[in-house]
Coordinates of C-alpha atoms in Angstrom, one line a residue:
X1 CA 102.0 107.7 59.0
X2 CA 103.1 106.4 62.4
X3 CA 104.1 108.2 65.5
X4 CA 107.9 108.6 65.7
X5 CA 110.1 107.0 68.4
X6 CA 111.2 110.5 69.4
X7 CA 107.6 111.4 70.1
X8 CA 106.9 108.2 72.1
X9 CA 110.0 108.6 74.2
X10 CA 109.4 112.3 74.8
X11 CA 105.8 111.7 75.9
X12 CA 106.9 108.9 78.2
X13 CA 109.4 111.1 80.0
X14 CA 106.4 113.2 81.1
X15 CA 104.2 110.2 82.0
X16 CA 102.2 110.1 78.9
X17 CA 102.2 106.5 77.7
X18 CA 100.2 104.4 75.4
X19 CA 98.3 101.3 76.6
X20 CA 97.0 98.8 74.2
X21 CA 94.3 98.0 76.8
X22 CA 92.9 101.5 76.4
X23 CA 92.7 101.2 72.6
X24 CA 89.5 100.0 70.9
X25 CA 89.0 98.0 67.7
X26 CA 86.6 99.1 65.1
X27 CA 83.8 96.9 66.3
X28 CA 84.1 98.1 69.9
X29 CA 84.2 101.8 68.9
X30 CA 81.1 101.3 66.7
X31 CA 79.3 99.9 69.7
X32 CA 80.3 102.8 72.0
X33 CA 79.1 105.3 69.4
X34 CA 75.8 103.6 69.0
X35 CA 75.2 103.5 72.8
X36 CA 75.6 107.3 72.8
X37 CA 73.6 107.9 69.7
X38 CA 76.6 109.3 67.8
X39 CA 77.2 108.7 64.1
X40 CA 80.1 106.7 62.9
X41 CA 82.8 108.1 60.6
X42 CA 86.0 106.9 59.1
X43 CA 87.9 109.8 60.6
X44 CA 87.0 108.5 64.1
X45 CA 88.2 105.0 63.4
X46 CA 91.4 106.4 61.9
X47 CA 92.0 108.6 64.9
X48 CA 91.5 105.7 67.3
X49 CA 94.0 103.6 65.3
X50 CA 96.5 106.5 65.2
X51 CA 96.5 107.9 68.7
X52 CA 94.1 105.9 70.8
X53 CA 95.4 104.7 74.2
X54 CA 97.6 107.7 75.1
X55 CA 97.0 109.1 78.5
X56 CA 99.0 110.7 81.2
X57 CA 99.2 113.0 84.2
X58 CA 101.9 114.3 86.6
X59 CA 99.3 114.0 89.3
X60 CA 99.4 111.1 91.8
X61 CA 96.1 109.7 90.6
X62 CA 95.5 108.1 87.3
X63 CA 93.4 110.4 85.1
X64 CA 91.4 107.4 83.9
X65 CA 90.1 106.9 87.4
X66 CA 88.2 110.2 87.4
X67 CA 84.5 109.9 88.3
X68 CA 82.2 109.7 85.4
X69 CA 81.5 113.1 84.0
X70 CA 84.2 114.6 86.3
X71 CA 86.3 117.6 85.3
X72 CA 90.0 117.7 85.1
X73 CA 90.1 121.2 86.6
X74 CA 92.3 124.2 85.6
X75 CA 95.8 123.5 84.3
X76 CA 99.0 125.1 85.5
X77 CA 102.7 124.7 84.7
X78 CA 103.0 122.1 87.4
X79 CA 100.1 119.7 86.6
X80 CA 98.3 118.7 83.5
X81 CA 96.4 115.8 82.1
X82 CA 95.7 114.3 78.7
X83 CA 93.6 111.6 77.3
X84 CA 93.6 110.6 73.6
X85 CA 91.3 108.4 71.5
X86 CA 87.6 108.6 71.0
X87 CA 87.0 105.2 72.7
X88 CA 88.6 106.3 75.9
X89 CA 86.5 109.4 76.1
X90 CA 83.3 107.5 75.3
X91 CA 84.0 104.7 77.8
X92 CA 84.4 107.2 80.6
X93 CA 81.6 109.6 79.5
X94 CA 84.1 112.4 79.1
X95 CA 83.0 113.7 75.8
X96 CA 82.4 117.3 76.7
X97 CA 81.8 118.1 73.1
X98 CA 79.7 115.7 71.1
X99 CA 79.5 115.3 67.4
X100 CA 78.4 118.6 65.8
X101 CA 79.1 120.7 62.8
X102 CA 81.4 118.1 61.2
X103 CA 83.6 117.6 64.3
X104 CA 84.0 114.5 66.5
X105 CA 85.8 114.4 69.9
X106 CA 89.0 112.4 69.9
X107 CA 90.8 113.7 73.0
X108 CA 91.0 116.1 75.9
X109 CA 94.0 117.9 77.1
X110 CA 95.5 120.8 79.1
X111 CA 96.1 123.8 76.7
X112 CA 99.1 122.8 74.6
X113 CA 100.8 126.1 75.4
X114 CA 101.2 124.7 79.0
X115 CA 103.2 121.8 77.6
X116 CA 105.7 124.2 76.0
X117 CA 106.2 125.8 79.5
X118 CA 104.1 128.8 78.6
X119 CA 101.3 130.3 80.7
X120 CA 98.2 129.4 78.6
X121 CA 96.2 132.5 77.8
X122 CA 92.7 133.3 76.7
X123 CA 93.4 136.6 75.0
X124 CA 95.2 139.9 75.5
X125 CA 92.9 142.5 76.8
X126 CA 93.7 146.0 78.1
X127 CA 97.4 145.1 77.9
X128 CA 97.2 142.0 80.0
X129 CA 97.2 138.3 79.4
X130 CA 94.3 136.4 80.9
X131 CA 95.0 132.8 81.9
X132 CA 93.0 130.1 80.3
X133 CA 91.1 127.8 82.7
X134 CA 89.9 124.2 82.1
X135 CA 91.0 122.0 79.3
X136 CA 90.8 122.0 75.5
X137 CA 88.8 119.5 73.5
X138 CA 90.5 117.8 70.5
X139 CA 88.2 117.4 67.6
X140 CA 88.6 115.7 64.3
X141 CA 86.9 116.7 61.0
X142 CA 85.9 114.5 58.1
X143 CA 89.2 115.1 56.3
X144 CA 91.3 114.1 59.4
X145 CA 92.2 117.7 60.4
X146 CA 92.4 118.1 64.2
X147 CA 91.0 121.3 65.8
X148 CA 91.3 122.5 69.4
X149 CA 88.5 124.1 71.3
X150 CA 88.7 125.8 74.7
X151 CA 89.2 129.0 76.5
X152 CA 92.5 129.5 74.8
X153 CA 90.7 129.6 71.4
X154 CA 87.7 131.6 72.5
X155 CA 85.6 128.4 72.8
X156 CA 85.7 128.1 69.0
X157 CA 87.2 125.2 67.1
X158 CA 90.5 126.3 65.6
X159 CA 92.4 124.0 63.1
X160 CA 95.5 122.8 64.9
X161 CA 97.0 119.8 63.1
X162 CA 96.7 118.2 59.7
X163 CA 96.2 114.7 61.3
X164 CA 96.0 113.0 64.7
X165 CA 99.6 111.7 64.3
X166 CA 100.9 115.2 63.6
X167 CA 99.0 116.4 66.7
X168 CA 101.0 113.9 68.9
X169 CA 104.2 114.9 67.2
X170 CA 103.6 118.5 68.0
X171 CA 102.7 117.7 71.6
X172 CA 106.1 115.9 71.9
X173 CA 108.0 118.8 70.4
X174 CA 106.3 121.3 72.8
X175 CA 107.1 119.0 75.8
X176 CA 110.7 118.8 74.5
X177 CA 111.0 122.6 74.7
X178 CA 110.3 122.5 78.4
X179 CA 112.3 119.3 79.1
X180 CA 115.4 120.9 77.6
X181 CA 114.9 124.1 79.6
X182 CA 114.4 126.3 76.6
X183 CA 111.1 127.9 77.7
X184 CA 112.6 130.4 80.2
X185 CA 113.7 132.8 77.5
X186 CA 111.7 133.6 74.3
X187 CA 111.1 136.0 71.5
X188 CA 107.7 136.4 69.9
X189 CA 107.2 138.0 66.5
X190 CA 104.4 138.8 64.1
X191 CA 103.8 138.0 61.3
X192 CA 105.5 134.6 60.9
X193 CA 109.2 134.8 60.4
X194 CA 110.3 131.2 61.2
X195 CA 111.9 130.4 57.9
X196 CA 114.0 133.5 58.0
X197 CA 115.1 132.9 61.6
X198 CA 115.8 129.2 61.0
X199 CA 118.2 130.0 58.1
X200 CA 120.0 132.7 60.2
X201 CA 120.2 130.6 63.3
X202 CA 121.0 127.2 61.8
X203 CA 117.9 125.4 62.9
X204 CA 116.6 122.2 61.1
X205 CA 113.0 121.6 60.1
X206 CA 111.1 119.1 62.3
X207 CA 109.1 117.8 59.4
X208 CA 107.1 115.2 61.3
X209 CA 105.6 117.9 63.6
X210 CA 105.1 120.5 60.9
X211 CA 102.1 121.4 58.7
X212 CA 100.1 124.4 57.6
X213 CA 99.2 125.3 61.2
X214 CA 102.6 125.0 62.8
X215 CA 106.1 124.7 61.5
X216 CA 108.9 123.8 63.9
X217 CA 112.6 124.1 63.5
X218 CA 115.1 122.7 66.0
X219 CA 118.7 123.4 67.0
X220 CA 120.8 122.3 69.9
X221 CA 120.1 125.5 72.0
X222 CA 116.9 126.8 70.5
X223 CA 113.5 125.9 69.0
X224 CA 111.6 128.0 66.5
X225 CA 107.8 127.6 66.2
X226 CA 105.6 129.2 63.5
X227 CA 102.1 129.5 65.1
X228 CA 101.5 129.9 68.8
X229 CA 101.3 126.6 70.7
X230 CA 98.0 127.6 72.1
X231 CA 96.4 127.8 68.6
X232 CA 95.1 131.2 69.5
X233 CA 97.6 133.2 67.5
X234 CA 98.5 131.4 64.2
X235 CA 100.3 134.5 62.8
X236 CA 103.0 134.4 65.5
X237 CA 106.6 133.0 65.5
X238 CA 108.2 132.0 68.8
X239 CA 111.9 131.5 69.5
X240 CA 112.7 129.5 72.6
X241 CA 116.4 129.8 73.5
X242 CA 118.9 128.9 76.1
X243 CA 120.8 132.1 76.1
X244 CA 120.3 135.9 75.6
X245 CA 123.0 135.8 73.0
X246 CA 120.9 133.4 70.8
X247 CA 117.8 135.7 71.2
X248 CA 120.0 138.6 70.3
X249 CA 121.0 136.9 67.1
X250 CA 117.3 136.3 66.4
X251 CA 116.6 140.0 66.8
X252 CA 119.5 140.8 64.4
X253 CA 118.0 138.4 61.9
X254 CA 114.6 140.2 62.1
X255 CA 116.1 143.7 61.6
X256 CA 114.8 145.2 58.4
X257 CA 111.9 142.8 58.0
X258 CA 108.2 143.8 58.3
X259 CA 107.7 142.3 61.8
X260 CA 107.0 143.5 65.3
X261 CA 108.4 141.6 68.2
X262 CA 108.6 141.2 72.0
X263 CA 110.9 139.5 74.5
X264 CA 109.7 137.4 77.5
X265 CA 111.2 135.6 80.4
X266 CA 109.7 133.4 83.1
X267 CA 111.0 135.5 85.9
X268 CA 110.0 139.2 85.9
X269 CA 111.0 141.9 88.4
X270 CA 108.7 145.0 88.2
X271 CA 109.9 148.5 89.2
X272 CA 107.3 151.3 89.3
X273 CA 108.4 154.9 88.7
X274 CA 106.8 158.4 88.3
X275 CA 106.2 159.6 84.8
X276 CA 108.3 162.7 85.5
X277 CA 111.4 160.5 85.9
X278 CA 111.0 158.8 82.5
X279 CA 113.9 159.0 80.1
X280 CA 113.7 160.0 76.5
X281 CA 113.4 157.0 74.1
X282 CA 116.6 155.6 72.6
X283 CA 117.2 156.6 69.0
X284 CA 118.5 153.2 67.9
X285 CA 116.3 150.2 67.7
X286 CA 116.4 147.1 65.5
X287 CA 112.8 145.8 65.6
X288 CA 109.6 147.7 66.3
X289 CA 107.2 146.5 69.1
X290 CA 103.4 146.4 69.1
X291 CA 102.9 142.7 69.1
X292 CA 99.4 142.8 70.7
X293 CA 98.6 146.4 70.2
X294 CA 99.7 147.8 66.9
X295 CA 99.3 151.4 68.1
X296 CA 102.2 151.0 70.5
X297 CA 105.4 152.8 69.6
X298 CA 108.9 151.7 70.5
X299 CA 111.6 149.2 69.6
X300 CA 113.7 146.2 70.6
X301 CA 117.4 146.8 70.6
X302 CA 120.6 145.0 71.5
X303 CA 123.2 146.4 74.0
X304 CA 126.6 145.0 73.8
X305 CA 129.3 145.8 76.3
X306 CA 132.4 144.3 78.0
X307 CA 130.1 142.4 80.4
X308 CA 128.2 140.8 77.5
X309 CA 125.0 141.2 75.5
X310 CA 121.6 142.3 76.8
X311 CA 118.2 143.0 75.1
X312 CA 116.2 146.1 75.8
X313 CA 112.6 146.7 74.8
X314 CA 111.1 150.1 75.1
X315 CA 107.6 151.6 74.6
X316 CA 107.3 155.3 74.4
X317 CA 104.5 157.8 74.2
X318 CA 104.5 161.6 74.0
X319 CA 108.3 161.7 73.7
X320 CA 109.0 159.8 76.9
X321 CA 109.5 156.1 77.7
X322 CA 106.4 154.5 79.3
X323 CA 107.9 151.1 80.0
X324 CA 111.1 149.2 79.4
X325 CA 112.1 145.6 79.6
X326 CA 115.7 144.8 80.3
X327 CA 117.0 141.2 79.7
X328 CA 120.6 141.0 80.9
X329 CA 123.3 138.7 79.8
X330 CA 122.6 136.2 82.6
X331 CA 119.0 135.8 81.4
X332 CA 117.8 135.0 84.9
X333 CA 115.0 137.6 84.9
X334 CA 113.4 140.3 82.9
X335 CA 113.4 143.7 84.6
X336 CA 110.2 145.6 83.8
X337 CA 110.4 149.3 84.6
X338 CA 107.1 151.2 84.3
X339 CA 107.1 155.0 84.4
X340 CA 103.3 154.9 85.0
X341 CA 102.6 155.6 88.6
X342 CA 99.3 157.5 88.6
X343 CA 99.4 159.3 91.9
X344 CA 101.1 162.6 91.0
X345 CA 98.8 163.0 88.0
X346 CA 96.0 163.5 90.5
X347 CA 97.7 166.1 92.6
X348 CA 95.3 169.0 92.7
X349 CA 92.5 166.9 91.4
X350 CA 92.0 164.6 94.4
X351 CA 92.9 165.1 98.0
X352 CA 96.4 164.5 99.3
X353 CA 95.0 161.5 101.2
X354 CA 93.8 159.9 97.9
X355 CA 97.1 160.7 96.1
X356 CA 99.1 159.1 98.8
X357 CA 96.8 156.1 98.9
X358 CA 97.1 155.6 95.1
X359 CA 100.9 155.7 95.4
X360 CA 100.9 153.2 98.3
X361 CA 98.7 150.8 96.2
X362 CA 101.0 151.2 93.1
X363 CA 98.1 152.3 90.9
X364 CA 99.2 152.8 87.3
X365 CA 97.9 154.8 84.4
X366 CA 98.8 154.2 80.8
X367 CA 98.1 157.5 79.0
X368 CA 98.1 155.8 75.6
X369 CA 94.9 154.1 76.6
X370 CA 93.1 157.4 77.2
X371 CA 91.1 158.8 74.2
X372 CA 90.8 162.4 73.0
X373 CA 87.5 164.2 73.1
X374 CA 87.1 163.6 69.4
X375 CA 87.8 159.9 69.6
X376 CA 85.4 159.4 72.6
X377 CA 82.7 161.2 70.6
X378 CA 83.4 159.0 67.6
X379 CA 83.1 155.8 69.7
X380 CA 79.8 157.0 71.2
X381 CA 78.2 158.3 68.0
X382 CA 77.0 155.0 66.6
X383 CA 75.0 154.4 69.8
X384 CA 73.3 157.8 69.8
X385 CA 75.0 158.9 73.0
X386 CA 76.8 162.2 73.5
X387 CA 80.0 162.6 75.5
X388 CA 79.1 164.6 78.5
X389 CA 81.6 166.9 80.2
X390 CA 81.8 164.6 83.3
X391 CA 82.5 161.6 81.0
X392 CA 85.2 163.4 79.1
X393 CA 86.8 164.7 82.4
X394 CA 86.9 161.1 83.7
X395 CA 88.5 159.9 80.5
X396 CA 91.0 162.7 80.6
X397 CA 92.0 162.0 84.2
X398 CA 91.4 158.3 84.7
X399 CA 91.4 156.7 81.3
X400 CA 93.9 153.9 81.4
X401 CA 94.0 153.7 85.2
X402 CA 95.0 150.2 86.4
X403 CA 95.1 148.5 89.7
X404 CA 96.9 145.2 90.0
X405 CA 95.6 142.5 92.3
X406 CA 96.8 139.0 93.3
X407 CA 97.0 136.3 90.6
X408 CA 97.5 138.8 87.8
X409 CA 94.0 140.2 87.9
X410 CA 93.6 143.9 87.1
X411 CA 91.0 146.6 87.3
X412 CA 91.1 149.0 84.3
X413 CA 89.1 152.2 84.0
X414 CA 88.2 154.3 81.0
X415 CA 85.2 154.8 78.7
X416 CA 87.2 154.4 75.5
X417 CA 88.7 151.1 76.8
X418 CA 85.3 149.7 77.5
X419 CA 83.8 150.8 74.2
X420 CA 86.7 149.6 72.1
X421 CA 86.5 146.3 74.0
X422 CA 82.9 145.8 72.9
X423 CA 81.0 146.9 76.0
X424 CA 78.0 148.9 74.7
X425 CA 76.1 151.9 76.3
X426 CA 72.8 150.9 78.0
X427 CA 69.9 153.2 78.1
X428 CA 72.1 156.3 77.7
X429 CA 74.6 155.1 80.3
X430 CA 78.2 154.8 79.2
X431 CA 80.5 152.0 80.4
X432 CA 83.6 153.4 82.2
X433 CA 85.2 150.3 83.8
X434 CA 84.7 146.9 85.3
X435 CA 84.9 145.3 88.7
X436 CA 85.2 141.6 89.6
X437 CA 81.5 140.9 89.2
X438 CA 80.1 143.6 86.9
X439 CA 80.5 146.9 85.2
X440 CA 80.5 150.6 86.0
X441 CA 78.4 153.1 83.9
X442 CA 78.3 156.9 84.0
X443 CA 75.0 158.8 83.5
X444 CA 74.8 162.1 81.7
X445 CA 74.9 164.0 85.0
X446 CA 78.1 162.3 86.0
X447 CA 76.7 159.8 88.5
X448 CA 78.4 156.4 88.5
X449 CA 76.2 153.3 88.6
X450 CA 77.2 149.7 89.3
X451 CA 75.6 146.8 87.4
X452 CA 76.4 143.3 88.5
X453 CA 73.7 141.7 86.4
X454 CA 72.0 140.3 89.5
X455 CA 70.3 143.2 91.4
X456 CA 68.9 146.3 89.8
X457 CA 71.5 148.8 88.7
X458 CA 72.3 151.3 91.5
X459 CA 74.1 154.5 92.1
X460 CA 77.7 153.8 93.4
X461 CA 78.9 157.4 93.5
X462 CA 77.5 160.8 92.7
X463 CA 80.6 162.0 90.7
X464 CA 83.8 160.6 89.3
X465 CA 85.9 162.6 91.9
X466 CA 84.0 160.9 94.8
X467 CA 84.4 157.6 93.0
X468 CA 88.1 158.0 92.7
X469 CA 88.5 159.3 96.2
X470 CA 86.9 156.1 97.5
X471 CA 88.6 154.0 94.8
X472 CA 92.0 155.2 96.2
X473 CA 91.1 153.8 99.6
X474 CA 90.3 150.4 98.1
X475 CA 86.5 150.8 97.6
X476 CA 86.8 149.7 93.9
X477 CA 83.8 147.4 93.8
X478 CA 80.4 147.3 95.5
X479 CA 81.4 144.2 97.6
X480 CA 84.8 145.6 98.7
X481 CA 85.0 147.9 101.7
X482 CA 87.4 150.8 101.9
X483 CA 90.7 150.1 103.6
X484 CA 90.9 152.9 106.2
X485 CA 94.3 152.9 107.9
X486 CA 93.5 152.8 111.6
X487 CA 94.5 150.8 114.6
X488 CA 91.1 150.5 116.2
X489 CA 87.5 150.3 114.9
X490 CA 84.0 149.8 116.2
X491 CA 81.0 148.6 114.3
X492 CA 77.5 149.8 115.4
X493 CA 74.2 147.9 114.8
X494 CA 72.4 151.1 113.7
X495 CA 73.5 154.2 111.8
X496 CA 74.0 157.1 114.3
X497 CA 76.9 158.6 112.3
X498 CA 75.4 162.0 111.7
X499 CA 74.3 162.5 115.3
X500 CA 77.6 161.2 116.7
X501 CA 79.6 163.5 114.4
X502 CA 77.5 166.5 115.4
X503 CA 78.0 165.7 119.1
X504 CA 81.8 165.3 118.7
X505 CA 82.3 168.2 116.3
X506 CA 83.6 166.0 113.5
X507 CA 83.0 167.7 110.1
X508 CA 81.6 165.8 107.1
X509 CA 84.1 164.9 104.3
X510 CA 82.4 166.1 101.1
X511 CA 85.1 164.6 98.9
X512 CA 84.0 161.1 100.1
X513 CA 80.3 161.6 100.8
X514 CA 77.2 161.6 98.6
X515 CA 73.7 160.3 98.6
X516 CA 74.9 156.7 99.0
X517 CA 77.1 157.0 102.0
X518 CA 78.7 159.6 104.3
X519 CA 82.1 160.1 106.0
X520 CA 83.0 162.5 108.8
X521 CA 86.7 162.9 109.4
X522 CA 89.0 164.7 111.8
X523 CA 92.6 164.3 112.7
X524 CA 91.9 161.5 115.0
X525 CA 88.5 160.0 114.2
X526 CA 86.6 158.7 111.1
X527 CA 82.9 158.0 111.2
X528 CA 81.4 156.1 108.2
X529 CA 77.7 155.7 107.5
X530 CA 77.9 152.7 105.2
X531 CA 75.9 152.4 101.9
X532 CA 72.8 150.2 101.6
X533 CA 74.5 148.0 99.0
X534 CA 76.9 146.9 101.7
X535 CA 74.3 146.0 104.2
X536 CA 75.1 142.3 104.0
X537 CA 78.8 142.9 104.4
X538 CA 79.3 145.6 107.0
X539 CA 77.5 147.3 109.9
X540 CA 75.4 150.4 109.3
X541 CA 78.0 152.6 111.0
X542 CA 81.7 152.1 111.6
X543 CA 84.2 154.2 113.6
X544 CA 88.0 154.3 113.0
X545 CA 90.7 155.8 115.2
X546 CA 94.4 155.2 115.9
X547 CA 94.1 156.1 119.6
X548 CA 92.0 153.8 121.8
X549 CA 90.9 156.8 123.9
X550 CA 89.2 158.4 120.9
X551 CA 87.2 155.3 120.3
X552 CA 86.3 155.1 124.0
X553 CA 85.1 158.7 123.9
X554 CA 82.8 158.0 121.0
X555 CA 81.5 154.8 122.4
X556 CA 80.8 156.6 125.7
X557 CA 78.5 159.0 123.9
X558 CA 76.7 156.1 122.1
X559 CA 76.2 154.1 125.3
X560 CA 74.7 157.2 127.0
X561 CA 72.4 158.3 124.2
X562 CA 71.8 154.9 122.4
X563 CA 72.2 152.2 125.0
X564 CA 70.1 149.8 122.8
X565 CA 72.9 149.6 120.1
X566 CA 75.2 146.6 120.0
X567 CA 78.9 147.3 119.4
X568 CA 81.6 145.2 118.0
X569 CA 85.2 146.3 118.5
X570 CA 88.3 145.2 116.7
X571 CA 91.9 146.2 116.2
X572 CA 93.4 146.8 112.7
X573 CA 96.7 145.6 111.4
X574 CA 98.3 149.0 111.0

């Protein structure tokens, strides 16, 4: 079986070309294998003959000129690299995965989902897609089957193609999706429904690129793929289409079948709303949702009007819509409305200052991710830990709380989320959330401890309310300082916060203060005695005020009573 002209031409349009100078004969490949102490196998020789010599990149430099042992780096939609053939890998010492468990390396590539114009993902966790980093290794087995291994497959070899030639044919088909501009709009369904969709939509089988792992059908304005291009979700069907009308026909074709589905678009506009404004779910829907989380309720429907056709996907909980995706006729962007703003849910639980800060930060809460008391007890029982009242109160108020950051990162909170995600209790401490470099745990008395796996576990807050008060201000990790909104600040070389507060008559703020740190607040001044775990990040004591005169008054007292202190002043961005 030889690589088709279609595949060769498609690869060439993206800079992936085959050079005979990069291919090795049997004798040369045997020599390279012996030099590295690797066994020879007919599958390796067959792979070299079939796909050896293909390489390409849309970067300025030739990928074959990388330093010995160098890394390609993380892929994105805009740059990727690929190198095929065991000889090319061996000659450049780029075999990140050596012969083991019946696999031999025959290539290295950006995740194949990236070639189809998709964001490569590691896995869906807590309702978010985590981007894959690095490359995938291409491995051949004794029977010629090709597997992929990388972050998109959980660093486990996953069968991907029945032969090296079919691997290249698939790569070409995935590149063709992006080259034809079909990747902007898509429908994803589970379990596989490709044959049903192909018959309904008039798509033809692309036999050269199809096998047990992926089946591909092609039409002028759409492509259907059984099996996710990443290799991580073999039970999926994806429909890539040029128009919303074609996706709507796919939804109609799925109606009445045992599938769940979701729509997606490259451009997404997010609108955040209060839960109290959420509408009731629509009574009509053609296909249920729950692609990544089977417990989700809702449906995908088609709206037809004089202006055209649009797709609407809703998720509901407790008789109200939690989130809705609207894909209008133009198909230029997906409007994602989320009735999940968390702020008002904390009215009367936290201070108005914290509620307003949560609203300003766009903090969300998905109530479907919070567990009942019975469910929380059920999750803890196998570990011999009881659900304390503080733990249940935290789950009730903060389970499913989410803060978005740049680059798609999120902070999620909730004991049930952590336990269901495989994070186990430690020495009677129950996991309640994660930060960028570690985990939060709650003790039986309600104290919250931080564990970054480096220093000894330490108390981060005495209670969940204090934790959330400071969390609202941005103090969501031990190495992140609260974002107090003030025009002026002054940092002191020693902690004189209590004495200064007493002298100026500024009361302690019990909702923010505990054994780890103290705040004193008035209408015009904030004094913060910082925690020991921030000693390498901030000064022992910091003053905040909007009016320069207030800072000057406080500094005058310090200079009179503690002239030995050094003071660093700054202006905020407010």
